[in-house]
Every structure is written in structure tokens, then in C-alpha cells.
Steps between C-alpha positions, in 0.01 A plus 500: 500500500628849414581757767189696403288187530638432848429858609142481369437168673639640825286813475186301428568273797562794733172660394317169550646446847438859605138480381449168678610645835291814459184328379528257794538789745248748357285329241450582134316832528722656767824426317622738230719433200728780619560323834566167330759645264659714770558198724626299202741775398340504155362761264128561548442380144630153592157369601353574158815386320536161669143418600261713296356696792412471866214250457714256301783547748259399776419181309871419480538586869239266645625211285856574612385527861327161481818345358678612819268298724592160633152388404567557130836321512459223757133410519415220260139398545467177307161330556620195307848482652646253748537753782209461746246784470534577872871572456431718198244702697744537790772628267259736323383658827853532637647666190204738466531614861877535474458717191232721652686550828836566333653845536673463163415462131304176555222709656473758219238309302277453806530866596405596145208256516380644833474841334327344199228362728422846635559702182490276191688602187454377141756228584272338758333257259834395351636420847195286575515309172878450484570421866194406699282320247757227418602481866139452607444230240799300623397538863146389420632183335723434802198534728299260285784249535504549879126427506554182295295652220187514716269796484450748220713779350290743700592325826867490402484872432349568842799325655729708278334822616553398862876499444570774247222719641668503840845562354365765265330683785822504702689635199248757381406634843828480686486867595143474631586193708796686647284798597218291647707250698817702551711218363624401158381144451750466213798610706798289396558386859151346522473381142583137581218490758251631246629251242452207736154619603373555145623162378363315804166681476465441126601133506263445792221651293589279205490190723159601637370564149628163381317327787181692427513407133550134591173482695172412326302805395213584743140481376397803301314758708152588375443850369247719686147392402619185329277197561664179613531231239211254483578160652576216267190283427512153655624230273246243388540158654405178332236254628606296791 
């Protein structure tokens, strides 16, 4: 690569890293192109030159931020793999919590996402479809495997919501939780306790669901005003 090519690559990377830090700290709307370029030591025209504008830069930023997470690198959810689903769930929860509670670049994506929840940008749908839709599909298949295929996709999804809904709430409302309870539930020092609790609670729920699905279905309850079914007529008996 020529010297000019190296310089351009370096400048683009500095702009990307500067924007990632600032968007994680302040969000999309409260971060200016001037601030990004100033912190990157780049000309203010660099955002347009390398990325085509602030909105496209933001798209590059959240994808870059997700690539910095342990979840994107280390979590392999394979519903058809040899690794037991329980171990895969344990690893998924641990890496997600470690990312969210990190003070470094691994937390940037989750801080960006927290701001997206409260003030969505045009990138919101892309984040859902590129990150969370495929993740949710793999988790749902893992849950179906843990339930031995019993139940319906709707029931598997309810189990999925019990896990990702709790984790999503902790991520999206971390500041509110801190103000209400006076304690950061995602503090790095307590993260292992939360990890153990979430996994134990979720796997306990899966076990209870599996038992419930193994029992015979109860008789259908009658709707209000519904008449009971007529008794079966007696069977005719032959002459004795």
C-alpha cells in the first residue's frame, strides 16, 4: 500500500474510533461532526469523504462497536451442535453481561443501543434485523431443543422473552435502575452474581416448562353460556 493509502486508512480509522466513543457517550443527535473530527485530529470534511455523511458514519460505527463485543466474537449459538444448550446459554449470558458492564470498548455497542431505545435513529431497524433477529432465532431453536421439541413456537418464544427481556431491561434501563435502587446491578464486581442468578432462574423455568408440557392436557374449560355436551346414548345390547 502506498504512503497516501496508509495515511487515508489511518485517518478513516481514527474518525471511526472517535465517532464510536462519542456516539456511545452522547448518542447520535448530541454528537457533532465537528467534535468527531476534532478528537480524531482530522479535517471536518473527513466524515463526508470517508463515510458519506454523519448518518452513514453512524451505520459504520454501530457495526464496528458490535464487532468489539465478546458476544460477536466468542458466542457461537449452535442449536444443532454438540455443545449442550445449557452450556451455550450460560456462555451467552456471561459474555453479554461482561460486555455491558465493561468500562472499555466492549461496552460501546450496548451504550449506543441504550440510547437507541430511548431515542431511535434511522439505524434502529437495521440493528434489530442484523443483530437481534438472527440471535433470537438461534436462541429460540436452542430453547426448543431444551424442551425436547415439546410445545409450540409461541411457547418457545415466551421462554425466549423471559431471558432476553430481562437482560434487555437491565441494559436499556441501567440508569433508571441505578436511580431507583441506588446501585448499579451491572457493576463489574457483582456481574458474576447476576450471571449465576439469571442462568439458574432461566434453566429452572425451562425445567418447569418441560414438566408442564409433559403432563396430559387438562379438559377444556367451557366458555360462558356454553351448554355441556349431551351424554353418549347407551349402546344397544343383544338378546340374552
